[in-house]
Amino acid sequence: MSSNEYPRPDARIHLALFQPFSPNYDWSTTDRLEDYYDFDKYAELVQSAERGLFSTVFLGESLRLREHLGKLNDIAITGRPDALVLYSYLAAKTKNIGLVATLNTTYSDPVDLARRLASVDVLTAGRAGWNIVTTDNAWTGENFRRGGFLPNTERYTHAEDYVAAVQDLWDGFGPIAGSRDAESWSAEPRQVRRQGKFRSIDATPQVPGSPQGQPVYFQAGDSAEGRDFAARRAEGIFTHHIEFDDAVAFTADIRRRARSYGRPGDDIKIFPGANLVVAETDAEAAEKAAYYKEFALNDRAVRQAIESVWGTDLSAVDLDGPLPSFEPVASRQSHTHGIVHTGHEPTVKSRQWRALAGEHNYSVRELVHHLSERRGFIGSASTVADQLAHYVRSDAFDGLNVTPHAFPDGLDDVVELLVPALQERGIYPSEYPGSTLRENLGLPETVAHRVPEAAALNLEEAS
């Protein structure tokens, strides 16, 4: 297909750095496991991303340490530092890269969140973003002494109420407008009084807007309600839709929903999570990918994957033999588990796994390897760059949320090999377009979409 035949022949791709810090990392590349809590090591990784002109760094949230069979999971480090504290530090170590924090609408207060996030946005001169997440499971709520208080059916109604409150607070104090002279600070913030379904606020904003106006909204829900919420509020979406046909369909659906709310549709940047393994040759890249997979799925990880469904200790099971013949003891897989999280009833999932293993003659180990296949792009820089050019010009997505394989040097091959190949194809910038996150993502300087209150909050009928 020639470039002129694509729906977006002039499209450019964005790269984002995702920091989940999971067992997929090759921790053997670090001298100390304590590096995980060393902010200078975070800075090294983010500075590498900035050297590669990444648009953003995105830190996932973990409000409770992950468990396995009722105990702390000893092979998955899931305790994460507070994103806004970390980003305040990284602000002094970087210049252009956007800093997107995952912040929960269920277990926080909108007045406090609006102030803290606006503070980071001003501190970074307009580089902050907010990945809006909802949580309804009782396990996480137990850390806040109110587990299960939010029904699943109300989580997006609750989120709309919450985001509308934050938006009112940000609107209540005008932007800096690119300068810090006396005139730009002269306007007094207005008192914000709001009565919502879930909360009332009566507060005065304490922090002015940044040069980009306000932080950029991101979202990652994939249910029908989540997609509608994104179509109303999001300016960026983190998703798992990476296979070509699926990605094209997802992006088209989001743009259609956004247009139904009066938005242009292309003012949302879509970032599927991706595994990028690049090397000088396709063969070398395939070899590296096989190594990363073997490292991540050691015996303990494989065993945890099946234990999380069977709900009991399976230390006696031969990993190179068949799945257990008995039924799972748990009635439902817990959110606290996860090398492979199925999200299904264990008895149903165990039967599906047995059918899959029988069809392909898989051992336990081979089955888990199959289930844990990370989708993405593997090959030489030239091969991967050609694939990404096809995807972005076809409007499959706007960028990739890249998980590095090592900490803190896991982006070196992407920056040194892939980025130049993307630039040669005209789909990647040679410098940052601007100084704010909005400028670098090609988004409006102000949030143009103001969802009418009736449309934004009248979600009960739809759910």
Tab-separated table of C-alpha atoms in Angstrom:
chain	number	residue	atom	x	y	z
A	1	MET	CA	0.000	0.000	0.000
A	2	SER	CA	1.428	3.384	-0.979
A	3	SER	CA	1.504	6.113	1.638
A	4	ASN	CA	-1.241	8.077	-0.140
A	5	GLU	CA	-3.662	5.153	0.161
A	6	TYR	CA	-3.590	5.213	3.947
A	7	PRO	CA	-6.325	7.034	5.920
A	8	ARG	CA	-3.588	8.922	7.784
A	9	PRO	CA	-0.592	9.104	5.406
A	10	ASP	CA	1.092	11.894	7.388
A	11	ALA	CA	0.565	10.406	10.856
A	12	ARG	CA	3.369	10.307	13.365
A	13	ILE	CA	3.772	7.836	16.164
A	14	HIS	CA	4.265	8.646	19.850
A	15	LEU	CA	6.181	6.499	22.310
A	16	ALA	CA	5.343	6.291	26.017
A	17	LEU	CA	7.339	4.594	28.762
A	18	PHE	CA	5.313	2.285	31.001
A	19	GLN	CA	6.733	1.464	34.424
A	20	PRO	CA	4.805	-1.445	35.960
A	21	PHE	CA	7.909	-3.179	37.376
A	22	SER	CA	6.745	-6.761	37.114
A	23	PRO	CA	8.491	-10.147	36.919
A	24	ASN	CA	8.979	-9.452	33.201
A	25	TYR	CA	12.014	-7.381	34.124
A	26	ASP	CA	15.484	-8.834	33.886
A	27	TRP	CA	16.641	-7.916	37.384
A	28	SER	CA	20.015	-9.587	36.741
A	29	THR	CA	21.038	-6.416	34.896
A	30	THR	CA	21.118	-4.447	38.165
A	31	ASP	CA	23.665	-4.714	40.954
A	32	ARG	CA	21.069	-4.393	43.699
A	33	LEU	CA	17.376	-5.167	43.873
A	34	GLU	CA	17.149	-2.042	46.024
A	35	ASP	CA	17.576	-0.090	42.797
A	36	TYR	CA	13.818	-0.478	42.461
A	37	TYR	CA	13.428	2.137	45.205
A	38	ASP	CA	16.321	4.325	44.080
A	39	PHE	CA	14.879	7.460	42.482
A	40	ASP	CA	18.145	8.103	40.637
A	41	LYS	CA	17.639	4.793	38.816
A	42	TYR	CA	14.157	5.898	37.810
A	43	ALA	CA	15.732	9.106	36.541
A	44	GLU	CA	18.213	7.121	34.416
A	45	LEU	CA	15.412	5.216	32.712
A	46	VAL	CA	13.261	8.319	32.142
A	47	GLN	CA	16.234	10.313	30.870
A	48	SER	CA	16.867	7.523	28.375
A	49	ALA	CA	13.234	7.804	27.238
A	50	GLU	CA	13.613	11.564	26.907
A	51	ARG	CA	16.755	11.075	24.851
A	52	GLY	CA	14.542	8.990	22.561
A	53	LEU	CA	11.931	11.803	22.421
A	54	PHE	CA	9.272	9.759	24.228
A	55	SER	CA	6.117	11.786	24.762
A	56	THR	CA	5.381	10.491	28.251
A	57	VAL	CA	6.370	8.268	31.118
A	58	PHE	CA	3.409	6.497	32.718
A	59	LEU	CA	3.572	4.995	36.214
A	60	GLY	CA	0.991	2.401	37.185
A	61	GLU	CA	-0.569	2.419	40.625
A	62	SER	CA	-0.565	-0.247	43.310
A	63	LEU	CA	-2.655	0.555	46.377
A	64	ARG	CA	-1.967	-2.792	48.019
A	65	LEU	CA	0.849	-5.317	47.751
A	66	ARG	CA	-0.131	-8.230	45.546
A	67	GLU	CA	-0.715	-11.554	47.252
A	68	HIS	CA	-0.654	-15.192	46.270
A	69	LEU	CA	-2.567	-17.896	48.151
A	70	GLY	CA	-3.177	-15.475	51.007
A	71	LYS	CA	0.456	-14.417	51.436
A	72	LEU	CA	2.551	-11.626	49.955
A	73	ASN	CA	3.677	-12.576	46.489
A	74	ASP	CA	7.410	-13.150	46.826
A	75	ILE	CA	8.269	-13.060	43.120
A	76	ALA	CA	6.356	-9.948	42.019
A	77	ILE	CA	7.457	-6.583	43.383
A	78	THR	CA	4.266	-4.558	43.306
A	79	GLY	CA	4.809	-1.866	45.920
A	80	ARG	CA	5.213	1.378	44.009
A	81	PRO	CA	6.255	4.850	45.133
A	82	ASP	CA	3.747	7.675	45.090
A	83	ALA	CA	3.728	8.885	41.490
A	84	LEU	CA	3.419	12.593	42.256
A	85	VAL	CA	6.287	12.508	44.739
A	86	LEU	CA	8.434	10.649	42.206
A	87	TYR	CA	7.453	13.042	39.433
A	88	SER	CA	8.334	16.056	41.553
A	89	TYR	CA	11.836	14.597	41.730
A	90	LEU	CA	11.946	13.705	38.034
A	91	ALA	CA	10.845	17.234	37.138
A	92	ALA	CA	14.294	18.446	38.108
A	93	LYS	CA	15.995	15.660	36.148
A	94	THR	CA	14.132	16.078	32.852
A	95	LYS	CA	13.022	18.884	30.562
A	96	ASN	CA	10.440	17.761	28.004
A	97	ILE	CA	8.953	14.344	28.701
A	98	GLY	CA	5.391	14.221	30.024
A	99	LEU	CA	4.740	12.694	33.449
A	100	VAL	CA	1.467	10.733	33.648
A	101	ALA	CA	0.360	9.541	37.085
A	102	THR	CA	-2.217	6.834	37.720
A	103	LEU	CA	-4.487	8.231	40.437
A	104	ASN	CA	-7.546	6.470	41.775
A	105	THR	CA	-10.998	8.077	41.901
A	106	THR	CA	-12.339	5.595	44.450
A	107	TYR	CA	-9.832	5.979	47.266
A	108	SER	CA	-8.920	9.679	47.176
A	109	ASP	CA	-10.461	13.108	47.617
A	110	PRO	CA	-10.979	15.348	44.541
A	111	VAL	CA	-10.004	18.580	46.299
A	112	ASP	CA	-6.720	17.079	47.478
A	113	LEU	CA	-6.001	15.365	44.148
A	114	ALA	CA	-6.740	18.523	42.138
A	115	ARG	CA	-4.290	20.513	44.270
A	116	ARG	CA	-1.501	17.903	44.211
A	117	LEU	CA	-1.732	17.207	40.489
A	118	ALA	CA	-1.973	20.891	39.585
A	119	SER	CA	1.126	21.486	41.726
A	120	VAL	CA	3.123	18.986	39.666
A	121	ASP	CA	1.759	20.493	36.444
A	122	VAL	CA	2.965	23.969	37.489
A	123	LEU	CA	6.263	22.570	38.791
A	124	THR	CA	6.942	20.897	35.425
A	125	ALA	CA	5.715	23.918	33.417
A	126	GLY	CA	2.893	21.924	31.861
A	127	ARG	CA	4.062	18.314	31.593
A	128	ALA	CA	1.627	16.498	33.888
A	129	GLY	CA	-1.084	14.003	32.991
A	130	TRP	CA	-3.645	12.015	34.975
A	131	ASN	CA	-4.487	8.387	34.185
A	132	ILE	CA	-7.976	8.125	35.701
A	133	VAL	CA	-8.650	4.704	37.218
A	134	THR	CA	-11.625	3.293	39.097
A	135	THR	CA	-11.495	0.479	41.640
A	136	ASP	CA	-14.408	-1.430	43.087
A	137	ASN	CA	-12.909	-4.628	44.548
A	138	ALA	CA	-13.121	-5.141	48.282
A	139	TRP	CA	-9.577	-6.464	48.542
A	140	THR	CA	-8.060	-3.093	47.634
A	141	GLY	CA	-10.681	-1.308	49.725
A	142	GLU	CA	-9.593	-3.182	52.841
A	143	ASN	CA	-6.456	-1.046	52.846
A	144	PHE	CA	-8.769	1.958	53.237
A	145	ARG	CA	-11.189	0.352	55.732
A	146	ARG	CA	-14.055	0.546	53.279
A	147	GLY	CA	-13.694	-2.466	51.049
A	148	GLY	CA	-16.494	-3.152	48.613
A	149	PHE	CA	-18.364	0.061	49.342
A	150	LEU	CA	-18.605	0.975	45.648
A	151	PRO	CA	-20.749	-1.324	43.475
A	152	ASN	CA	-19.184	-2.210	40.131
A	153	THR	CA	-22.200	-0.769	38.303
A	154	GLU	CA	-21.553	2.668	39.822
A	155	ARG	CA	-17.803	3.003	39.348
A	156	TYR	CA	-17.997	5.150	36.203
A	157	THR	CA	-20.897	7.232	37.522
A	158	HIS	CA	-18.695	7.820	40.551
A	159	ALA	CA	-15.719	8.641	38.313
A	160	GLU	CA	-17.740	11.168	36.296
A	161	ASP	CA	-18.814	12.874	39.503
A	162	TYR	CA	-15.196	12.906	40.695
A	163	VAL	CA	-13.641	14.210	37.454
A	164	ALA	CA	-16.306	16.903	37.131
A	165	ALA	CA	-15.383	18.106	40.621
A	166	VAL	CA	-11.672	18.204	39.747
A	167	GLN	CA	-12.446	20.033	36.506
A	168	ASP	CA	-14.462	22.652	38.378
A	169	LEU	CA	-11.533	23.222	40.730
A	170	TRP	CA	-9.064	23.573	37.872
A	171	ASP	CA	-11.430	25.925	36.055
A	172	GLY	CA	-11.774	27.972	39.251
A	173	PHE	CA	-8.198	29.217	39.005
A	174	GLY	CA	-7.148	30.512	35.583
A	175	PRO	CA	-4.024	29.422	33.720
A	176	ILE	CA	-0.644	31.034	34.123
A	177	ALA	CA	-0.880	31.850	30.406
A	178	GLY	CA	2.806	31.295	29.795
A	179	SER	CA	4.156	33.928	32.176
A	180	ARG	CA	4.565	34.583	35.863
A	181	ASP	CA	4.307	38.355	35.939
A	182	ALA	CA	2.099	40.161	38.405
A	183	GLU	CA	-0.773	40.577	35.964
A	184	SER	CA	-1.054	36.871	35.217
A	185	TRP	CA	-1.406	36.132	38.922
A	186	SER	CA	-3.806	38.959	39.691
A	187	ALA	CA	-7.094	37.098	39.168
A	188	GLU	CA	-8.518	35.680	42.363
A	189	PRO	CA	-9.672	32.067	42.317
A	190	ARG	CA	-13.390	31.634	42.622
A	191	GLN	CA	-15.096	29.566	45.279
A	192	VAL	CA	-16.219	26.192	43.905
A	193	ARG	CA	-19.454	24.811	45.305
A	194	ARG	CA	-20.674	21.564	43.849
A	195	GLN	CA	-23.344	19.047	44.808
A	196	GLY	CA	-22.801	15.690	43.125
A	197	LYS	CA	-24.342	12.272	43.612
A	198	PHE	CA	-21.425	10.959	45.657
A	199	ARG	CA	-19.932	14.079	47.237
A	200	SER	CA	-20.342	17.765	47.865
A	201	ILE	CA	-17.459	20.205	47.685
A	202	ASP	CA	-17.095	23.775	48.880
A	203	ALA	CA	-13.514	24.775	48.247
A	204	THR	CA	-11.248	27.453	46.856
A	205	PRO	CA	-8.614	26.300	44.343
A	206	GLN	CA	-5.109	26.847	45.670
A	207	VAL	CA	-2.937	26.295	42.594
A	208	PRO	CA	-3.161	28.135	39.240
A	209	GLY	CA	-3.090	26.444	35.884
A	210	SER	CA	0.172	25.706	34.097
A	211	PRO	CA	1.296	26.871	30.632
A	212	GLN	CA	-0.699	23.949	29.164
A	213	GLY	CA	-3.810	25.005	31.083
A	214	GLN	CA	-4.328	21.790	33.030
A	215	PRO	CA	-3.045	18.190	33.152
A	216	VAL	CA	-3.922	15.871	30.269
A	217	TYR	CA	-6.624	13.255	30.949
A	218	PHE	CA	-5.758	9.599	30.263
A	219	GLN	CA	-7.937	6.522	30.811
A	220	ALA	CA	-7.550	2.746	30.473
A	221	GLY	CA	-10.983	1.112	30.894
A	222	ASP	CA	-12.181	-1.263	28.169
A	223	SER	CA	-15.778	-2.112	29.085
A	224	ALA	CA	-18.642	-0.406	27.253
A	225	GLU	CA	-18.929	2.011	30.175
A	226	GLY	CA	-15.177	2.547	30.169
A	227	ARG	CA	-15.131	3.326	26.451
A	228	ASP	CA	-17.960	5.810	26.830
A	229	PHE	CA	-16.193	7.453	29.749
A	230	ALA	CA	-13.053	7.741	27.620
A	231	ALA	CA	-15.047	9.173	24.717
A	232	ARG	CA	-16.378	11.892	27.034
A	233	ARG	CA	-13.316	12.721	29.085
A	234	ALA	CA	-10.058	11.168	27.853
A	235	GLU	CA	-7.397	12.818	25.755
A	236	GLY	CA	-5.222	9.710	25.820
A	237	ILE	CA	-6.135	6.038	26.208
A	238	PHE	CA	-3.930	3.182	27.401
A	239	THR	CA	-5.232	-0.095	26.001
A	240	HIS	CA	-4.313	-3.725	25.275
A	241	HIS	CA	-5.619	-3.765	21.685
A	242	ILE	CA	-2.422	-4.313	19.705
A	243	GLU	CA	-3.218	-6.900	16.983
A	244	PHE	CA	-3.850	-5.025	13.734
A	245	ASP	CA	-7.525	-5.758	13.026
A	246	ASP	CA	-8.458	-5.513	16.699
A	247	ALA	CA	-6.546	-2.240	17.079
A	248	VAL	CA	-8.192	-0.680	14.025
A	249	ALA	CA	-11.644	-1.702	15.299
A	250	PHE	CA	-10.990	-0.372	18.819
A	251	THR	CA	-9.697	2.974	17.568
A	252	ALA	CA	-12.632	3.364	15.164
A	253	ASP	CA	-15.051	2.598	18.006
A	254	ILE	CA	-13.486	5.194	20.315
A	255	ARG	CA	-13.480	7.857	17.620
A	256	ARG	CA	-17.129	7.098	16.789
A	257	ARG	CA	-18.156	7.363	20.430
A	258	ALA	CA	-16.227	10.621	20.835
A	259	ARG	CA	-17.953	12.145	17.821
A	260	SER	CA	-21.308	11.199	19.328
A	261	TYR	CA	-20.419	13.518	22.233
A	262	GLY	CA	-19.589	16.385	19.892
A	263	ARG	CA	-15.834	15.860	19.811
A	264	PRO	CA	-13.712	15.688	16.637
A	265	GLY	CA	-12.817	12.077	17.381
A	266	ASP	CA	-9.150	12.393	16.491
A	267	ASP	CA	-8.435	14.482	19.607
A	268	ILE	CA	-7.831	11.272	21.598
A	269	LYS	CA	-4.395	9.641	21.416
A	270	ILE	CA	-4.532	5.851	21.721
A	271	PHE	CA	-1.578	3.957	23.224
A	272	PRO	CA	-1.741	0.139	23.336
A	273	GLY	CA	0.751	-1.554	25.613
A	274	ALA	CA	3.508	-3.181	23.585
A	275	ASN	CA	6.481	-5.460	23.935
A	276	LEU	CA	9.276	-4.034	21.762
A	277	VAL	CA	12.319	-6.227	21.110
A	278	VAL	CA	14.628	-4.781	18.489
A	279	ALA	CA	18.127	-5.707	17.402
A	280	GLU	CA	20.448	-5.436	14.419
A	281	THR	CA	18.782	-8.444	12.746
A	282	ASP	CA	15.454	-10.277	12.956
A	283	ALA	CA	17.224	-13.427	14.168
A	284	GLU	CA	18.997	-11.596	16.986
A	285	ALA	CA	15.731	-9.973	18.069
A	286	ALA	CA	13.960	-13.363	18.161
A	287	GLU	CA	16.765	-14.758	20.288
A	288	LYS	CA	16.508	-11.862	22.715
A	289	ALA	CA	12.737	-12.239	22.963
A	290	ALA	CA	13.095	-15.947	23.775
A	291	TYR	CA	15.579	-15.101	26.528
A	292	TYR	CA	13.301	-12.510	28.110
A	293	LYS	CA	10.403	-14.956	28.099
A	294	GLU	CA	12.413	-17.767	29.677
A	295	PHE	CA	13.732	-15.410	32.331
A	296	ALA	CA	10.284	-14.124	33.274
A	297	LEU	CA	8.601	-17.533	33.335
A	298	ASN	CA	10.813	-19.453	35.718
A	299	ASP	CA	9.467	-22.457	37.628
A	300	ARG	CA	8.002	-20.360	40.440
A	301	ALA	CA	6.216	-18.058	38.022
A	302	VAL	CA	4.763	-20.959	36.041
A	303	ARG	CA	3.549	-22.644	39.203
A	304	GLN	CA	1.935	-19.452	40.471
A	305	ALA	CA	0.031	-19.107	37.212
A	306	ILE	CA	-1.846	-22.370	37.699
A	307	GLU	CA	-2.090	-22.007	41.486
A	308	SER	CA	-3.883	-18.676	40.977
A	309	VAL	CA	-6.675	-20.544	39.172
A	310	TRP	CA	-6.728	-23.743	41.240
A	311	GLY	CA	-6.528	-21.712	44.473
A	312	THR	CA	-4.265	-24.137	46.297
A	313	ASP	CA	-0.621	-25.161	46.657
A	314	LEU	CA	0.498	-27.183	43.626
A	315	SER	CA	4.139	-27.714	44.569
A	316	ALA	CA	3.769	-31.443	43.865
A	317	VAL	CA	2.633	-30.887	40.269
A	318	ASP	CA	5.189	-31.707	37.558
A	319	LEU	CA	5.458	-28.546	35.434
A	320	ASP	CA	6.508	-30.628	32.443
A	321	GLY	CA	3.485	-32.863	32.866
A	322	PRO	CA	-0.273	-32.321	32.487
A	323	LEU	CA	-2.538	-29.922	34.357
A	324	PRO	CA	-4.034	-31.126	37.655
A	325	SER	CA	-6.877	-33.596	37.123
A	326	PHE	CA	-8.935	-32.302	40.069
A	327	GLU	CA	-11.141	-29.218	40.012
A	328	PRO	CA	-10.062	-25.836	41.478
A	329	VAL	CA	-10.867	-25.304	45.123
A	330	ALA	CA	-11.616	-21.578	44.747
A	331	SER	CA	-15.013	-20.363	43.553
A	332	ARG	CA	-13.508	-17.321	41.841
A	333	GLN	CA	-10.030	-16.158	40.956
A	334	SER	CA	-8.862	-13.356	43.195
A	335	HIS	CA	-7.731	-9.956	41.919
A	336	THR	CA	-4.758	-10.385	44.241
A	337	HIS	CA	-3.252	-13.137	42.114
A	338	GLY	CA	-1.542	-12.787	38.928
A	339	ILE	CA	1.125	-14.044	36.696
A	340	VAL	CA	-1.755	-14.990	34.447
A	341	HIS	CA	-5.000	-13.372	35.573
A	342	THR	CA	-7.988	-14.843	33.794
A	343	GLY	CA	-10.832	-12.869	35.344
A	344	HIS	CA	-13.082	-15.933	35.058
A	345	GLU	CA	-14.553	-18.554	37.329
A	346	PRO	CA	-11.726	-21.024	38.020
A	347	THR	CA	-13.769	-24.132	37.133
A	348	VAL	CA	-14.652	-22.671	33.736
A	349	LYS	CA	-11.101	-21.536	33.093
A	350	SER	CA	-9.549	-24.851	34.163
A	351	ARG	CA	-11.719	-26.729	31.668
A	352	GLN	CA	-10.798	-24.281	28.897
A	353	TRP	CA	-7.129	-24.716	29.743
A	354	ARG	CA	-7.429	-28.513	29.692
A	355	ALA	CA	-9.074	-28.344	26.265
A	356	LEU	CA	-6.325	-26.057	24.957
A	357	ALA	CA	-3.572	-28.227	26.446
A	358	GLY	CA	-5.165	-31.363	25.006
A	359	GLU	CA	-5.481	-29.836	21.538
A	360	HIS	CA	-1.797	-28.856	21.398
A	361	ASN	CA	-0.395	-31.517	23.743
A	362	TYR	CA	0.867	-28.788	26.078
A	363	SER	CA	2.550	-29.445	29.391
A	364	VAL	CA	1.823	-27.046	32.255
A	365	ARG	CA	4.933	-25.061	31.359
A	366	GLU	CA	4.092	-24.920	27.653
A	367	LEU	CA	0.526	-23.848	28.399
A	368	VAL	CA	1.626	-20.981	30.645
A	369	HIS	CA	4.156	-19.875	28.056
A	370	HIS	CA	1.353	-19.815	25.499
A	371	LEU	CA	-0.991	-17.888	27.807
A	372	SER	CA	1.714	-15.400	28.752
A	373	GLU	CA	2.648	-14.505	25.201
A	374	ARG	CA	3.221	-10.778	25.255
A	375	ARG	CA	1.981	-9.070	22.163
A	376	GLY	CA	4.068	-6.506	20.412
A	377	PHE	CA	6.758	-6.136	17.794
A	378	ILE	CA	9.930	-8.210	17.483
A	379	GLY	CA	12.551	-7.822	14.784
A	380	SER	CA	15.276	-5.644	13.391
A	381	ALA	CA	14.800	-1.900	13.707
A	382	SER	CA	13.943	-1.769	10.004
A	383	THR	CA	11.346	-4.541	10.278
A	384	VAL	CA	9.650	-3.037	13.331
A	385	ALA	CA	9.716	0.497	11.920
A	386	ASP	CA	7.973	-0.692	8.744
A	387	GLN	CA	5.300	-2.447	10.801
A	388	LEU	CA	4.709	0.602	12.982
A	389	ALA	CA	4.470	2.880	9.957
A	390	HIS	CA	1.720	0.632	8.572
A	391	TYR	CA	-0.162	0.597	11.882
A	392	VAL	CA	-0.082	4.320	12.606
A	393	ARG	CA	-0.909	5.348	9.036
A	394	SER	CA	-3.834	2.904	9.104
A	395	ASP	CA	-5.184	4.595	12.260
A	396	ALA	CA	-4.719	1.466	14.334
A	397	PHE	CA	-3.268	3.614	17.127
A	398	ASP	CA	-1.416	6.855	17.800
A	399	GLY	CA	1.439	5.478	19.852
A	400	LEU	CA	2.801	2.634	21.938
A	401	ASN	CA	3.025	2.267	25.703
A	402	VAL	CA	6.398	0.537	25.893
A	403	THR	CA	7.411	-1.740	28.758
A	404	PRO	CA	11.215	-1.999	29.002
A	405	HIS	CA	12.795	-5.378	29.675
A	406	ALA	CA	15.362	-4.211	32.192
A	407	PHE	CA	15.817	-1.505	34.793
A	408	PRO	CA	17.215	1.102	34.377
A	409	ASP	CA	18.765	0.457	30.933
A	410	GLY	CA	15.931	-1.410	29.207
A	411	LEU	CA	15.240	1.234	26.551
A	412	ASP	CA	18.705	1.448	24.997
A	413	ASP	CA	17.927	-0.641	21.904
A	414	VAL	CA	14.679	1.228	21.268
A	415	VAL	CA	16.365	4.618	21.545
A	416	GLU	CA	19.536	3.756	19.638
A	417	LEU	CA	18.133	1.467	16.934
A	418	LEU	CA	14.371	1.917	16.500
A	419	VAL	CA	13.992	5.675	16.925
A	420	PRO	CA	16.393	6.515	14.040
A	421	ALA	CA	14.567	4.000	11.822
A	422	LEU	CA	11.216	5.627	12.637
A	423	GLN	CA	12.660	9.054	11.893
A	424	GLU	CA	13.951	7.850	8.512
A	425	ARG	CA	10.378	6.868	7.616
A	426	GLY	CA	9.018	10.269	8.582
A	427	ILE	CA	6.764	8.985	11.346
A	428	TYR	CA	8.735	10.196	14.369
A	429	PRO	CA	9.945	13.677	15.345
A	430	SER	CA	13.576	14.735	15.345
A	431	GLU	CA	12.959	17.038	18.313
A	432	TYR	CA	10.201	17.769	20.786
A	433	PRO	CA	7.481	19.904	19.117
A	434	GLY	CA	7.058	22.026	22.239
A	435	SER	CA	7.629	22.263	25.959
A	436	THR	CA	4.263	21.036	27.312
A	437	LEU	CA	2.671	17.605	27.184
A	438	ARG	CA	-0.232	18.963	25.150
A	439	GLU	CA	2.114	20.426	22.554
A	440	ASN	CA	4.127	17.229	22.312
A	441	LEU	CA	0.987	15.110	21.867
A	442	GLY	CA	-0.587	17.545	19.425
A	443	LEU	CA	-3.537	18.238	21.717
A	444	PRO	CA	-5.446	21.509	22.199
A	445	GLU	CA	-3.941	23.875	24.747
A	446	THR	CA	-7.233	23.899	26.632
A	447	VAL	CA	-9.736	21.119	27.212
A	448	ALA	CA	-12.214	21.983	24.488
A	449	HIS	CA	-14.661	19.208	25.288
A	450	ARG	CA	-16.843	20.277	28.171
A	451	VAL	CA	-19.382	17.525	28.650
A	452	PRO	CA	-22.772	18.960	29.651
A	453	GLU	CA	-23.587	17.999	33.216
A	454	ALA	CA	-26.786	16.188	32.257
A	455	ALA	CA	-24.999	14.066	29.666
A	456	ALA	CA	-21.936	13.407	31.819
A	457	LEU	CA	-23.678	12.373	35.002
A	458	ASN	CA	-26.853	10.703	33.752
A	459	LEU	CA	-25.239	7.282	33.479
A	460	GLU	CA	-27.475	5.126	35.623
A	461	GLU	CA	-29.933	4.435	32.834
A	462	ALA	CA	-27.133	3.405	30.492
A	463	SER	CA	-25.675	1.035	33.056
